[in-house]
Amino acid sequence: MRLVVDLNRCQGYAQCAFLAPEVFSMHGEESLVYNPRAEEEHREKVGRAVVACPVRAITTDALGGVGDRPAEAGQGTSDGR
Ligand code: SF4
């Protein structure tokens, strides 16, 4: 699966690194490093990271199409899963 993080938008909140550490990691205080071609097995985790990112910096095909995000996405709070 493919993903892109808009690093101009990313504020280094690290929600993605917490939810999908196999794909996203923080280097230093605010610098994000990620795998733009994540393994398919991480699709669900990446989808959670997309929804959790407070600034919606992550774009991926994990939710059915690049740029396609759920309208009721949370702001990093638990959705019960
Ligand atoms: S959750 Fe969003 S703002 Fe935070 S590090 Fe990840 S991409 Fe950046």
GROMACS .gro file of C-alpha atoms and ligand atoms in nm:
model
   89
    1MET     CA    1   0.000   0.000   0.000
    2ARG     CA    2   0.110   0.353  -0.064
    3LEU     CA    3   0.096   0.654   0.160
    4VAL     CA    4   0.214   1.010   0.167
    5VAL     CA    5   0.261   1.244   0.460
    6ASP     CA    6   0.243   1.615   0.394
    7LEU     CA    7   0.546   1.713   0.600
    8ASN     CA    8   0.459   2.081   0.565
    9ARG     CA    9   0.137   2.006   0.747
   10CYS     CA   10   0.276   1.752   0.996
   11GLN     CA   11   0.322   1.900   1.342
   12GLY     CA   12   0.503   1.602   1.493
   13TYR     CA   13   0.222   1.496   1.722
   14ALA     CA   14   0.338   1.134   1.679
   15GLN     CA   15  -0.010   0.986   1.684
   16CYS     CA   16   0.083   0.791   1.372
   17ALA     CA   17   0.406   0.660   1.525
   18PHE     CA   18   0.209   0.544   1.828
   19LEU     CA   19  -0.060   0.370   1.623
   20ALA     CA   20   0.156   0.222   1.347
   21PRO     CA   21   0.518   0.213   1.467
   22GLU     CA   22   0.609  -0.030   1.187
   23VAL     CA   23   0.541   0.243   0.934
   24PHE     CA   24   0.595   0.576   1.113
   25SER     CA   25   0.867   0.678   1.355
   26MET     CA   26   0.986   0.998   1.512
   27HIS     CA   27   1.345   1.109   1.481
   28GLY     CA   28   1.410   1.379   1.733
   29GLU     CA   29   1.132   1.593   1.874
   30GLU     CA   30   0.932   1.669   1.561
   31SER     CA   31   1.089   1.494   1.265
   32LEU     CA   32   0.875   1.219   1.116
   33VAL     CA   33   1.015   0.933   0.912
   34TYR     CA   34   0.781   0.691   0.736
   35ASN     CA   35   0.767   0.414   0.482
   36PRO     CA   36   0.577   0.539   0.176
   37ARG     CA   37   0.525   0.180   0.062
   38ALA     CA   38   0.402   0.013   0.376
   39GLU     CA   39   0.338  -0.360   0.392
   40GLU     CA   40  -0.020  -0.467   0.330
   41GLU     CA   41  -0.031  -0.628   0.675
   42HIS     CA   42  -0.014  -0.278   0.828
   43ARG     CA   43  -0.311  -0.145   0.632
   44GLU     CA   44  -0.548  -0.135   0.930
   45LYS     CA   45  -0.297   0.037   1.157
   46VAL     CA   46  -0.217   0.294   0.892
   47GLY     CA   47  -0.588   0.359   0.850
   48ARG     CA   48  -0.612   0.434   1.221
   49ALA     CA   49  -0.315   0.667   1.198
   50VAL     CA   50  -0.479   0.853   0.909
   51VAL     CA   51  -0.790   0.911   1.117
   52ALA     CA   52  -0.595   0.999   1.432
   53CYS     CA   53  -0.363   1.257   1.277
   54PRO     CA   54  -0.478   1.591   1.423
   55VAL     CA   55  -0.380   1.785   1.113
   56ARG     CA   56  -0.484   1.522   0.854
   57ALA     CA   57  -0.137   1.510   0.708
   58ILE     CA   58  -0.149   1.145   0.601
   59THR     CA   59  -0.293   1.044   0.266
   60THR     CA   60  -0.324   0.677   0.180
   61ASP     CA   61  -0.519   0.420  -0.013
   62ALA     CA   62  -0.582   0.232   0.313
   63LEU     CA   63  -0.938   0.360   0.343
   64GLY     CA   64  -1.046   0.284  -0.009
   65GLY     CA   65  -0.872   0.551  -0.210
   66VAL     CA   66  -0.600   0.808  -0.176
   67GLY     CA   67  -0.744   1.118  -0.019
   68ASP     CA   68  -1.061   0.934   0.079
   69ARG     CA   69  -1.122   0.983   0.448
   70PRO     CA   70  -1.421   0.916   0.668
   71ALA     CA   71  -1.630   1.224   0.729
   72GLU     CA   72  -1.661   1.156   1.100
   73ALA     CA   73  -1.291   1.107   1.168
   74GLY     CA   74  -1.190   1.156   1.529
   75GLN     CA   75  -0.917   1.378   1.660
   76GLY     CA   76  -0.693   1.115   1.812
   77THR     CA   77  -0.947   0.986   2.060
   78SER     CA   78  -1.038   0.622   2.094
   79ASP     CA   79  -1.318   0.496   1.874
   80GLY     CA   80  -1.356   0.184   2.083
   81ARG     CA   81  -1.128  -0.040   1.879
   82SF4     S1   82   0.006   1.210   1.353
   82SF4    FE1   83   0.008   1.359   1.184
   82SF4     S2   84   0.102   1.542   1.270
   82SF4    FE2   85   0.149   1.372   1.405
   82SF4     S3   86   0.348   1.299   1.340
   82SF4    FE3   87   0.193   1.177   1.236
   82SF4     S4   88   0.160   1.281   1.041
   82SF4    FE4   89   0.262   1.425   1.176
   0.00000   0.00000   0.00000
